[in-house]
């Protein structure tokens, strides 16, 4: 892999998830976002606090991708899902379950995995 | 404030032209539009030009001035980028500028070259309309994003892949007489259902093709058109644009497109019309589900009811509200940076009677164009009306 800069707070966030201490950012009005954020896009509040990411979330929607980008060539087919953690949602790849059995409403936990194609880190969800 | 007129339009055949450069495609569309308009090239005040993936597909940025010179203009030129709504954004800016009185003639257009880089690289290039950190790195593709929206729609409102197949069947049928269209081939519901899956639940026939092409239109003020005795019967009477969070994960729901709601509300208010006044629409059906979401945002159907409109024939060319008589992005093709102006051209030709499908809407006086970028984080809506 070529040397490239870390993506600041995004990579810090992945590090935290990998260490079991995932978090999200919450504004004074309770709106949740994933870092990096300097301001709440919804209300403009700049006072954002780190809150622990809930242990499990529910799959809001999912798709099994069979025609990937070149960076995911060896991963395909794979499942990508948006997972609702309550105050915040996240997008990642669902592993540890047959794609046929992935369902809206299923509870998953979040961890950091690797893409098979490039070895880059990726957000991964696994059934809880 | 008078409403701008469409004095002329030009569109290349959409399709696979891997050997044709972007500048060659745009030259064809732009010169056709200028010739059709009857406007002297020296009177053109500006070129507003849409393009999305020029850097990736042709290693060419700064395409505004390049495209001005390819059509023989010395006017200032600016490129607009709003993913697949790039040309719609260019149109909106032109409308605003003409209304302000800051210009009398503006050429709007767009071009995209996509097939020369192949399917995998084009998929990659399209994907970057999504959020790189949170979506692209999670393996999301452009079809994948719409698949997430489709599955969420089915979950919230009901509907099936078969309902979506009817959207594809309709748009393919509409394109049969459109010689500009990339695909002129009738399909059956079974064909769509049996096609290979790209991103479940969406298959190959739920998706628009990868397309090369260009479109251009000459917009002018009503005063200039009258002074120069131009044949420009169609006016742009309403413009609107809406925005949303870039990433799907940051939106309150995946089965609605509020950016399009906002754009529609603004455009309808601007034109002083409502959804019931619309006779014909060209909407951004990059995927079959996108047409459903668009028609609901445009107020043609209640939430959850747009899914059956094609199956019931309402949006068919023989129906109450024909949608995508051009064949839509699905069959006409989707050279992303050109699409918004191609929609404008289609509607102008439908309303002035010169489109091959004009007979299907021979009494039409109001048309609406809906152009969406990415997963509808950008949307423009324009209302066109027969002015004379
Ligand atoms: Zn907030």
JSON list of N, CA and C in Angstrom, two decimals, chain B residues 279-353:
[
{"chain": "B", "resi": 279, "resn": "UNK", "atom": "N", "xyz": [-48.78, 18.50, -17.08]},
{"chain": "B", "resi": 279, "resn": "UNK", "atom": "CA", "xyz": [-49.25, 17.61, -18.15]},
{"chain": "B", "resi": 279, "resn": "UNK", "atom": "C", "xyz": [-48.26, 16.51, -18.48]},
{"chain": "B", "resi": 280, "resn": "UNK", "atom": "N", "xyz": [-46.99, 16.78, -18.25]},
{"chain": "B", "resi": 280, "resn": "UNK", "atom": "CA", "xyz": [-45.96, 15.83, -18.67]},
{"chain": "B", "resi": 280, "resn": "UNK", "atom": "C", "xyz": [-44.69, 16.11, -17.84]},
{"chain": "B", "resi": 281, "resn": "UNK", "atom": "N", "xyz": [-43.96, 15.04, -17.52]},
{"chain": "B", "resi": 281, "resn": "UNK", "atom": "CA", "xyz": [-42.77, 15.22, -16.69]},
{"chain": "B", "resi": 281, "resn": "UNK", "atom": "C", "xyz": [-41.61, 14.36, -17.19]},
{"chain": "B", "resi": 282, "resn": "UNK", "atom": "N", "xyz": [-40.42, 14.92, -17.07]},
{"chain": "B", "resi": 282, "resn": "UNK", "atom": "CA", "xyz": [-39.19, 14.15, -17.27]},
{"chain": "B", "resi": 282, "resn": "UNK", "atom": "C", "xyz": [-38.52, 14.10, -15.91]},
{"chain": "B", "resi": 283, "resn": "UNK", "atom": "N", "xyz": [-38.41, 12.92, -15.34]},
{"chain": "B", "resi": 283, "resn": "UNK", "atom": "CA", "xyz": [-37.83, 12.80, -14.00]},
{"chain": "B", "resi": 283, "resn": "UNK", "atom": "C", "xyz": [-36.58, 11.92, -14.03]},
{"chain": "B", "resi": 284, "resn": "UNK", "atom": "N", "xyz": [-35.79, 12.06, -12.98]},
{"chain": "B", "resi": 284, "resn": "UNK", "atom": "CA", "xyz": [-34.46, 11.46, -12.92]},
{"chain": "B", "resi": 284, "resn": "UNK", "atom": "C", "xyz": [-34.55, 10.00, -12.48]},
{"chain": "B", "resi": 285, "resn": "UNK", "atom": "N", "xyz": [-34.76, 9.11, -13.44]},
{"chain": "B", "resi": 285, "resn": "UNK", "atom": "CA", "xyz": [-34.91, 7.68, -13.14]},
{"chain": "B", "resi": 285, "resn": "UNK", "atom": "C", "xyz": [-33.60, 6.95, -13.38]},
{"chain": "B", "resi": 286, "resn": "UNK", "atom": "N", "xyz": [-32.54, 7.36, -12.68]},
{"chain": "B", "resi": 286, "resn": "UNK", "atom": "CA", "xyz": [-31.28, 6.64, -12.82]},
{"chain": "B", "resi": 286, "resn": "UNK", "atom": "C", "xyz": [-31.46, 5.18, -12.42]},
{"chain": "B", "resi": 287, "resn": "UNK", "atom": "N", "xyz": [-32.40, 4.96, -11.51]},
{"chain": "B", "resi": 287, "resn": "UNK", "atom": "CA", "xyz": [-32.85, 3.61, -11.17]},
{"chain": "B", "resi": 287, "resn": "UNK", "atom": "C", "xyz": [-34.37, 3.65, -11.13]},
{"chain": "B", "resi": 288, "resn": "UNK", "atom": "N", "xyz": [-35.00, 2.50, -11.32]},
{"chain": "B", "resi": 288, "resn": "UNK", "atom": "CA", "xyz": [-36.46, 2.48, -11.36]},
{"chain": "B", "resi": 288, "resn": "UNK", "atom": "C", "xyz": [-37.06, 3.07, -10.09]},
{"chain": "B", "resi": 289, "resn": "UNK", "atom": "N", "xyz": [-36.46, 2.75, -8.94]},
{"chain": "B", "resi": 289, "resn": "UNK", "atom": "CA", "xyz": [-37.00, 3.29, -7.68]},
{"chain": "B", "resi": 289, "resn": "UNK", "atom": "C", "xyz": [-36.89, 4.81, -7.66]},
{"chain": "B", "resi": 290, "resn": "UNK", "atom": "N", "xyz": [-35.89, 5.36, -8.34]},
{"chain": "B", "resi": 290, "resn": "UNK", "atom": "CA", "xyz": [-35.70, 6.82, -8.34]},
{"chain": "B", "resi": 290, "resn": "UNK", "atom": "C", "xyz": [-36.89, 7.51, -9.01]},
{"chain": "B", "resi": 291, "resn": "UNK", "atom": "N", "xyz": [-37.47, 6.89, -10.04]},
{"chain": "B", "resi": 291, "resn": "UNK", "atom": "CA", "xyz": [-38.65, 7.49, -10.67]},
{"chain": "B", "resi": 291, "resn": "UNK", "atom": "C", "xyz": [-39.82, 7.54, -9.69]},
{"chain": "B", "resi": 292, "resn": "UNK", "atom": "N", "xyz": [-39.96, 6.46, -8.93]},
{"chain": "B", "resi": 292, "resn": "UNK", "atom": "CA", "xyz": [-41.04, 6.40, -7.94]},
{"chain": "B", "resi": 292, "resn": "UNK", "atom": "C", "xyz": [-40.86, 7.52, -6.90]},
{"chain": "B", "resi": 293, "resn": "UNK", "atom": "N", "xyz": [-39.66, 7.62, -6.37]},
{"chain": "B", "resi": 293, "resn": "UNK", "atom": "CA", "xyz": [-39.39, 8.64, -5.35]},
{"chain": "B", "resi": 293, "resn": "UNK", "atom": "C", "xyz": [-39.59, 10.05, -5.91]},
{"chain": "B", "resi": 294, "resn": "UNK", "atom": "N", "xyz": [-39.18, 10.24, -7.17]},
{"chain": "B", "resi": 294, "resn": "UNK", "atom": "CA", "xyz": [-39.30, 11.55, -7.81]},
{"chain": "B", "resi": 294, "resn": "UNK", "atom": "C", "xyz": [-40.76, 11.95, -7.97]},
{"chain": "B", "resi": 295, "resn": "UNK", "atom": "N", "xyz": [-41.58, 11.02, -8.45]},
{"chain": "B", "resi": 295, "resn": "UNK", "atom": "CA", "xyz": [-42.98, 11.38, -8.70]},
{"chain": "B", "resi": 295, "resn": "UNK", "atom": "C", "xyz": [-43.73, 11.65, -7.40]},
{"chain": "B", "resi": 296, "resn": "UNK", "atom": "N", "xyz": [-43.28, 11.02, -6.32]},
{"chain": "B", "resi": 296, "resn": "UNK", "atom": "CA", "xyz": [-43.90, 11.34, -5.02]},
{"chain": "B", "resi": 296, "resn": "UNK", "atom": "C", "xyz": [-43.45, 12.70, -4.53]},
{"chain": "B", "resi": 297, "resn": "UNK", "atom": "N", "xyz": [-42.16, 13.00, -4.67]},
{"chain": "B", "resi": 297, "resn": "UNK", "atom": "CA", "xyz": [-41.66, 14.32, -4.25]},
{"chain": "B", "resi": 297, "resn": "UNK", "atom": "C", "xyz": [-42.28, 15.44, -5.07]},
{"chain": "B", "resi": 298, "resn": "UNK", "atom": "N", "xyz": [-42.58, 15.16, -6.33]},
{"chain": "B", "resi": 298, "resn": "UNK", "atom": "CA", "xyz": [-43.19, 16.18, -7.19]},
{"chain": "B", "resi": 298, "resn": "UNK", "atom": "C", "xyz": [-44.68, 16.35, -6.90]},
{"chain": "B", "resi": 299, "resn": "UNK", "atom": "N", "xyz": [-45.20, 15.55, -5.99]},
{"chain": "B", "resi": 299, "resn": "UNK", "atom": "CA", "xyz": [-46.59, 15.71, -5.56]},
{"chain": "B", "resi": 299, "resn": "UNK", "atom": "C", "xyz": [-47.60, 15.05, -6.48]},
{"chain": "B", "resi": 300, "resn": "UNK", "atom": "N", "xyz": [-47.13, 14.20, -7.39]},
{"chain": "B", "resi": 300, "resn": "UNK", "atom": "CA", "xyz": [-48.07, 13.52, -8.29]},
{"chain": "B", "resi": 300, "resn": "UNK", "atom": "C", "xyz": [-48.81, 12.40, -7.56]},
{"chain": "B", "resi": 301, "resn": "UNK", "atom": "N", "xyz": [-48.14, 11.84, -6.55]},
{"chain": "B", "resi": 301, "resn": "UNK", "atom": "CA", "xyz": [-48.72, 10.73, -5.79]},
{"chain": "B", "resi": 301, "resn": "UNK", "atom": "C", "xyz": [-48.41, 10.91, -4.32]},
{"chain": "B", "resi": 302, "resn": "UNK", "atom": "N", "xyz": [-49.27, 10.34, -3.48]},
{"chain": "B", "resi": 302, "resn": "UNK", "atom": "CA", "xyz": [-48.99, 10.29, -2.04]},
{"chain": "B", "resi": 302, "resn": "UNK", "atom": "C", "xyz": [-47.81, 9.36, -1.82]},
{"chain": "B", "resi": 303, "resn": "UNK", "atom": "N", "xyz": [-47.15, 9.50, -0.66]},
{"chain": "B", "resi": 303, "resn": "UNK", "atom": "CA", "xyz": [-46.07, 8.58, -0.29]},
{"chain": "B", "resi": 303, "resn": "UNK", "atom": "C", "xyz": [-46.59, 7.15, -0.30]},
{"chain": "B", "resi": 304, "resn": "UNK", "atom": "N", "xyz": [-45.83, 6.30, -0.94]},
{"chain": "B", "resi": 304, "resn": "UNK", "atom": "CA", "xyz": [-46.22, 4.89, -0.97]},
{"chain": "B", "resi": 304, "resn": "UNK", "atom": "C", "xyz": [-47.11, 4.53, -2.14]},
{"chain": "B", "resi": 305, "resn": "UNK", "atom": "N", "xyz": [-47.60, 5.54, -2.87]},
{"chain": "B", "resi": 305, "resn": "UNK", "atom": "CA", "xyz": [-48.51, 5.24, -3.98]},
{"chain": "B", "resi": 305, "resn": "UNK", "atom": "C", "xyz": [-47.85, 5.35, -5.36]},
{"chain": "B", "resi": 306, "resn": "UNK", "atom": "N", "xyz": [-46.68, 5.98, -5.41]},
{"chain": "B", "resi": 306, "resn": "UNK", "atom": "CA", "xyz": [-45.99, 6.10, -6.69]},
{"chain": "B", "resi": 306, "resn": "UNK", "atom": "C", "xyz": [-45.51, 4.77, -7.24]},
{"chain": "B", "resi": 307, "resn": "UNK", "atom": "N", "xyz": [-45.34, 3.81, -6.36]},
{"chain": "B", "resi": 307, "resn": "UNK", "atom": "CA", "xyz": [-44.76, 2.52, -6.75]},
{"chain": "B", "resi": 307, "resn": "UNK", "atom": "C", "xyz": [-45.62, 1.78, -7.78]},
{"chain": "B", "resi": 308, "resn": "UNK", "atom": "N", "xyz": [-46.93, 1.99, -7.74]},
{"chain": "B", "resi": 308, "resn": "UNK", "atom": "CA", "xyz": [-47.81, 1.25, -8.66]},
{"chain": "B", "resi": 308, "resn": "UNK", "atom": "C", "xyz": [-48.23, 2.07, -9.88]},
{"chain": "B", "resi": 309, "resn": "UNK", "atom": "N", "xyz": [-47.72, 3.30, -10.00]},
{"chain": "B", "resi": 309, "resn": "UNK", "atom": "CA", "xyz": [-48.19, 4.20, -11.07]},
{"chain": "B", "resi": 309, "resn": "UNK", "atom": "C", "xyz": [-47.90, 3.66, -12.47]},
{"chain": "B", "resi": 310, "resn": "UNK", "atom": "N", "xyz": [-46.71, 3.08, -12.63]},
{"chain": "B", "resi": 310, "resn": "UNK", "atom": "CA", "xyz": [-46.37, 2.54, -13.96]},
{"chain": "B", "resi": 310, "resn": "UNK", "atom": "C", "xyz": [-47.19, 1.28, -14.24]},
{"chain": "B", "resi": 311, "resn": "UNK", "atom": "N", "xyz": [-47.32, 0.44, -13.23]},
{"chain": "B", "resi": 311, "resn": "UNK", "atom": "CA", "xyz": [-48.09, -0.80, -13.39]},
{"chain": "B", "resi": 311, "resn": "UNK", "atom": "C", "xyz": [-49.54, -0.48, -13.77]},
{"chain": "B", "resi": 312, "resn": "UNK", "atom": "N", "xyz": [-50.08, 0.59, -13.18]},
{"chain": "B", "resi": 312, "resn": "UNK", "atom": "CA", "xyz": [-51.47, 0.95, -13.45]},
{"chain": "B", "resi": 312, "resn": "UNK", "atom": "C", "xyz": [-51.63, 1.79, -14.73]},
{"chain": "B", "resi": 313, "resn": "UNK", "atom": "N", "xyz": [-50.50, 2.13, -15.34]},
{"chain": "B", "resi": 313, "resn": "UNK", "atom": "CA", "xyz": [-50.57, 2.85, -16.61]},
{"chain": "B", "resi": 313, "resn": "UNK", "atom": "C", "xyz": [-50.74, 4.36, -16.47]},
{"chain": "B", "resi": 314, "resn": "UNK", "atom": "N", "xyz": [-50.70, 4.87, -15.24]},
{"chain": "B", "resi": 314, "resn": "UNK", "atom": "CA", "xyz": [-50.92, 6.31, -15.02]},
{"chain": "B", "resi": 314, "resn": "UNK", "atom": "C", "xyz": [-49.79, 7.14, -15.64]},
{"chain": "B", "resi": 315, "resn": "UNK", "atom": "N", "xyz": [-48.56, 6.61, -15.54]},
{"chain": "B", "resi": 315, "resn": "UNK", "atom": "CA", "xyz": [-47.40, 7.36, -16.03]},
{"chain": "B", "resi": 315, "resn": "UNK", "atom": "C", "xyz": [-46.98, 6.91, -17.43]},
{"chain": "B", "resi": 316, "resn": "UNK", "atom": "N", "xyz": [-47.76, 6.04, -18.00]},
{"chain": "B", "resi": 316, "resn": "UNK", "atom": "CA", "xyz": [-47.53, 5.57, -19.37]},
{"chain": "B", "resi": 316, "resn": "UNK", "atom": "C", "xyz": [-47.89, 6.69, -20.36]},
{"chain": "B", "resi": 317, "resn": "UNK", "atom": "N", "xyz": [-47.41, 6.59, -21.58]},
{"chain": "B", "resi": 317, "resn": "UNK", "atom": "CA", "xyz": [-47.69, 7.63, -22.57]},
{"chain": "B", "resi": 317, "resn": "UNK", "atom": "C", "xyz": [-49.18, 7.75, -22.89]},
{"chain": "B", "resi": 318, "resn": "UNK", "atom": "N", "xyz": [-49.93, 6.67, -22.63]},
{"chain": "B", "resi": 318, "resn": "UNK", "atom": "CA", "xyz": [-51.38, 6.74, -22.85]},
{"chain": "B", "resi": 318, "resn": "UNK", "atom": "C", "xyz": [-52.12, 7.10, -21.57]},
{"chain": "B", "resi": 319, "resn": "UNK", "atom": "N", "xyz": [-51.36, 7.31, -20.49]},
{"chain": "B", "resi": 319, "resn": "UNK", "atom": "CA", "xyz": [-51.98, 7.53, -19.18]},
{"chain": "B", "resi": 319, "resn": "UNK", "atom": "C", "xyz": [-52.26, 8.99, -18.88]},
{"chain": "B", "resi": 320, "resn": "UNK", "atom": "N", "xyz": [-52.73, 9.19, -17.66]},
{"chain": "B", "resi": 320, "resn": "UNK", "atom": "CA", "xyz": [-53.14, 10.51, -17.19]},
{"chain": "B", "resi": 320, "resn": "UNK", "atom": "C", "xyz": [-51.96, 11.49, -17.12]},
{"chain": "B", "resi": 321, "resn": "UNK", "atom": "N", "xyz": [-50.81, 10.99, -16.68]},
{"chain": "B", "resi": 321, "resn": "UNK", "atom": "CA", "xyz": [-49.63, 11.84, -16.52]},
{"chain": "B", "resi": 321, "resn": "UNK", "atom": "C", "xyz": [-48.40, 11.12, -17.08]},
{"chain": "B", "resi": 322, "resn": "UNK", "atom": "N", "xyz": [-48.12, 11.30, -18.37]},
{"chain": "B", "resi": 322, "resn": "UNK", "atom": "CA", "xyz": [-46.97, 10.61, -18.95]},
{"chain": "B", "resi": 322, "resn": "UNK", "atom": "C", "xyz": [-45.64, 11.09, -18.32]},
{"chain": "B", "resi": 323, "resn": "UNK", "atom": "N", "xyz": [-44.86, 10.12, -17.87]},
{"chain": "B", "resi": 323, "resn": "UNK", "atom": "CA", "xyz": [-43.57, 10.43, -17.24]},
{"chain": "B", "resi": 323, "resn": "UNK", "atom": "C", "xyz": [-42.47, 9.77, -18.08]},
{"chain": "B", "resi": 324, "resn": "UNK", "atom": "N", "xyz": [-41.49, 10.56, -18.40]},
{"chain": "B", "resi": 324, "resn": "UNK", "atom": "CA", "xyz": [-40.32, 10.10, -19.16]},
{"chain": "B", "resi": 324, "resn": "UNK", "atom": "C", "xyz": [-40.67, 9.58, -20.56]},
{"chain": "B", "resi": 325, "resn": "UNK", "atom": "N", "xyz": [-41.31, 10.44, -21.31]},
{"chain": "B", "resi": 325, "resn": "UNK", "atom": "CA", "xyz": [-41.63, 10.10, -22.70]},
{"chain": "B", "resi": 325, "resn": "UNK", "atom": "C", "xyz": [-40.37, 9.95, -23.55]},
{"chain": "B", "resi": 326, "resn": "UNK", "atom": "N", "xyz": [-39.27, 10.49, -23.10]},
{"chain": "B", "resi": 326, "resn": "UNK", "atom": "CA", "xyz": [-38.00, 10.34, -23.82]},
{"chain": "B", "resi": 326, "resn": "UNK", "atom": "C", "xyz": [-37.46, 8.92, -23.72]},
{"chain": "B", "resi": 327, "resn": "UNK", "atom": "N", "xyz": [-37.99, 8.16, -22.74]},
{"chain": "B", "resi": 327, "resn": "UNK", "atom": "CA", "xyz": [-37.39, 6.88, -22.37]},
{"chain": "B", "resi": 327, "resn": "UNK", "atom": "C", "xyz": [-36.69, 6.99, -21.03]},
{"chain": "B", "resi": 328, "resn": "UNK", "atom": "N", "xyz": [-36.58, 8.23, -20.56]},
{"chain": "B", "resi": 328, "resn": "UNK", "atom": "CA", "xyz": [-35.93, 8.44, -19.26]},
{"chain": "B", "resi": 328, "resn": "UNK", "atom": "C", "xyz": [-34.46, 8.10, -19.30]},
{"chain": "B", "resi": 329, "resn": "UNK", "atom": "N", "xyz": [-33.83, 8.23, -18.15]},
{"chain": "B", "resi": 329, "resn": "UNK", "atom": "CA", "xyz": [-32.42, 7.86, -18.07]},
{"chain": "B", "resi": 329, "resn": "UNK", "atom": "C", "xyz": [-32.27, 6.37, -18.34]},
{"chain": "B", "resi": 330, "resn": "UNK", "atom": "N", "xyz": [-33.32, 5.63, -17.96]},
{"chain": "B", "resi": 330, "resn": "UNK", "atom": "CA", "xyz": [-33.32, 4.17, -18.08]},
{"chain": "B", "resi": 330, "resn": "UNK", "atom": "C", "xyz": [-33.05, 3.69, -19.51]},
{"chain": "B", "resi": 331, "resn": "UNK", "atom": "N", "xyz": [-33.73, 4.29, -20.48]},
{"chain": "B", "resi": 331, "resn": "UNK", "atom": "CA", "xyz": [-33.59, 3.82, -21.85]},
{"chain": "B", "resi": 331, "resn": "UNK", "atom": "C", "xyz": [-32.90, 4.85, -22.75]},
{"chain": "B", "resi": 332, "resn": "UNK", "atom": "N", "xyz": [-33.13, 6.13, -22.46]},
{"chain": "B", "resi": 332, "resn": "UNK", "atom": "CA", "xyz": [-32.49, 7.18, -23.25]},
{"chain": "B", "resi": 332, "resn": "UNK", "atom": "C", "xyz": [-31.00, 7.23, -22.96]},
{"chain": "B", "resi": 333, "resn": "UNK", "atom": "N", "xyz": [-30.63, 6.87, -21.72]},
{"chain": "B", "resi": 333, "resn": "UNK", "atom": "CA", "xyz": [-29.24, 6.93, -21.30]},
{"chain": "B", "resi": 333, "resn": "UNK", "atom": "C", "xyz": [-29.00, 8.09, -20.35]},
{"chain": "B", "resi": 334, "resn": "UNK", "atom": "N", "xyz": [-27.85, 8.05, -19.65]},
{"chain": "B", "resi": 334, "resn": "UNK", "atom": "CA", "xyz": [-27.58, 9.02, -18.59]},
{"chain": "B", "resi": 334, "resn": "UNK", "atom": "C", "xyz": [-26.11, 9.47, -18.61]},
{"chain": "B", "resi": 335, "resn": "UNK", "atom": "N", "xyz": [-25.75, 10.32, -19.60]},
{"chain": "B", "resi": 335, "resn": "UNK", "atom": "CA", "xyz": [-24.42, 10.95, -19.54]},
{"chain": "B", "resi": 335, "resn": "UNK", "atom": "C", "xyz": [-24.52, 12.02, -18.47]},
{"chain": "B", "resi": 336, "resn": "UNK", "atom": "N", "xyz": [-24.09, 11.72, -17.26]},
{"chain": "B", "resi": 336, "resn": "UNK", "atom": "CA", "xyz": [-24.57, 12.41, -16.05]},
{"chain": "B", "resi": 336, "resn": "UNK", "atom": "C", "xyz": [-24.56, 13.94, -16.14]},
{"chain": "B", "resi": 337, "resn": "UNK", "atom": "N", "xyz": [-23.46, 14.51, -16.63]},
{"chain": "B", "resi": 337, "resn": "UNK", "atom": "CA", "xyz": [-23.38, 15.98, -16.67]},
{"chain": "B", "resi": 337, "resn": "UNK", "atom": "C", "xyz": [-24.28, 16.61, -17.71]},
{"chain": "B", "resi": 338, "resn": "UNK", "atom": "N", "xyz": [-24.85, 15.84, -18.61]},
{"chain": "B", "resi": 338, "resn": "UNK", "atom": "CA", "xyz": [-25.70, 16.37, -19.67]},
{"chain": "B", "resi": 338, "resn": "UNK", "atom": "C", "xyz": [-27.19, 16.19, -19.38]},
{"chain": "B", "resi": 339, "resn": "UNK", "atom": "N", "xyz": [-27.50, 15.32, -18.45]},
{"chain": "B", "resi": 339, "resn": "UNK", "atom": "CA", "xyz": [-28.89, 14.88, -18.28]},
{"chain": "B", "resi": 339, "resn": "UNK", "atom": "C", "xyz": [-29.88, 16.02, -18.01]},
{"chain": "B", "resi": 340, "resn": "UNK", "atom": "N", "xyz": [-29.54, 16.95, -17.15]},
{"chain": "B", "resi": 340, "resn": "UNK", "atom": "CA", "xyz": [-30.48, 18.02, -16.80]},
{"chain": "B", "resi": 340, "resn": "UNK", "atom": "C", "xyz": [-30.89, 18.85, -18.00]},
{"chain": "B", "resi": 341, "resn": "UNK", "atom": "N", "xyz": [-29.97, 19.09, -18.91]},
{"chain": "B", "resi": 341, "resn": "UNK", "atom": "CA", "xyz": [-30.30, 19.88, -20.11]},
{"chain": "B", "resi": 341, "resn": "UNK", "atom": "C", "xyz": [-31.00, 19.00, -21.15]},
{"chain": "B", "resi": 342, "resn": "UNK", "atom": "N", "xyz": [-30.68, 17.73, -21.19]},
{"chain": "B", "resi": 342, "resn": "UNK", "atom": "CA", "xyz": [-31.41, 16.83, -22.09]},
{"chain": "B", "resi": 342, "resn": "UNK", "atom": "C", "xyz": [-32.88, 16.76, -21.71]},
{"chain": "B", "resi": 343, "resn": "UNK", "atom": "N", "xyz": [-33.15, 16.77, -20.41]},
{"chain": "B", "resi": 343, "resn": "UNK", "atom": "CA", "xyz": [-34.55, 16.78, -19.94]},
{"chain": "B", "resi": 343, "resn": "UNK", "atom": "C", "xyz": [-35.26, 18.06, -20.41]},
{"chain": "B", "resi": 344, "resn": "UNK", "atom": "N", "xyz": [-34.54, 19.17, -20.30]},
{"chain": "B", "resi": 344, "resn": "UNK", "atom": "CA", "xyz": [-35.10, 20.47, -20.72]},
{"chain": "B", "resi": 344, "resn": "UNK", "atom": "C", "xyz": [-35.41, 20.45, -22.22]},
{"chain": "B", "resi": 345, "resn": "UNK", "atom": "N", "xyz": [-34.50, 19.90, -22.99]},
{"chain": "B", "resi": 345, "resn": "UNK", "atom": "CA", "xyz": [-34.69, 19.82, -24.45]},
{"chain": "B", "resi": 345, "resn": "UNK", "atom": "C", "xyz": [-35.91, 18.95, -24.77]},
{"chain": "B", "resi": 346, "resn": "UNK", "atom": "N", "xyz": [-35.99, 17.81, -24.10]},
{"chain": "B", "resi": 346, "resn": "UNK", "atom": "CA", "xyz": [-37.13, 16.90, -24.33]},
{"chain": "B", "resi": 346, "resn": "UNK", "atom": "C", "xyz": [-38.45, 17.62, -24.08]},
{"chain": "B", "resi": 347, "resn": "UNK", "atom": "N", "xyz": [-38.53, 18.30, -22.95]},
{"chain": "B", "resi": 347, "resn": "UNK", "atom": "CA", "xyz": [-39.79, 18.97, -22.60]},
{"chain": "B", "resi": 347, "resn": "UNK", "atom": "C", "xyz": [-40.10, 20.10, -23.57]},
{"chain": "B", "resi": 348, "resn": "UNK", "atom": "N", "xyz": [-39.07, 20.86, -23.96]},
{"chain": "B", "resi": 348, "resn": "UNK", "atom": "CA", "xyz": [-39.30, 21.95, -24.92]},
{"chain": "B", "resi": 348, "resn": "UNK", "atom": "C", "xyz": [-39.86, 21.38, -26.22]},
{"chain": "B", "resi": 349, "resn": "UNK", "atom": "N", "xyz": [-39.31, 20.26, -26.66]},
{"chain": "B", "resi": 349, "resn": "UNK", "atom": "CA", "xyz": [-39.76, 19.65, -27.92]},
{"chain": "B", "resi": 349, "resn": "UNK", "atom": "C", "xyz": [-41.15, 19.02, -27.76]},
{"chain": "B", "resi": 350, "resn": "UNK", "atom": "N", "xyz": [-41.43, 18.47, -26.58]},
{"chain": "B", "resi": 350, "resn": "UNK", "atom": "CA", "xyz": [-42.78, 17.92, -26.35]},
{"chain": "B", "resi": 350, "resn": "UNK", "atom": "C", "xyz": [-43.81, 19.04, -26.36]},
{"chain": "B", "resi": 351, "resn": "UNK", "atom": "N", "xyz": [-43.46, 20.17, -25.75]},
{"chain": "B", "resi": 351, "resn": "UNK", "atom": "CA", "xyz": [-44.42, 21.27, -25.64]},
{"chain": "B", "resi": 351, "resn": "UNK", "atom": "C", "xyz": [-44.57, 22.04, -26.95]},
{"chain": "B", "resi": 352, "resn": "UNK", "atom": "N", "xyz": [-43.51, 22.07, -27.77]},
{"chain": "B", "resi": 352, "resn": "UNK", "atom": "CA", "xyz": [-43.66, 22.79, -29.05]},
{"chain": "B", "resi": 352, "resn": "UNK", "atom": "C", "xyz": [-44.07, 21.85, -30.20]},
{"chain": "B", "resi": 353, "resn": "UNK", "atom": "N", "xyz": [-44.25, 20.59, -29.86]},
{"chain": "B", "resi": 353, "resn": "UNK", "atom": "CA", "xyz": [-44.79, 19.65, -30.84]},
{"chain": "B", "resi": 353, "resn": "UNK", "atom": "C", "xyz": [-43.78, 18.97, -31.73]}
]
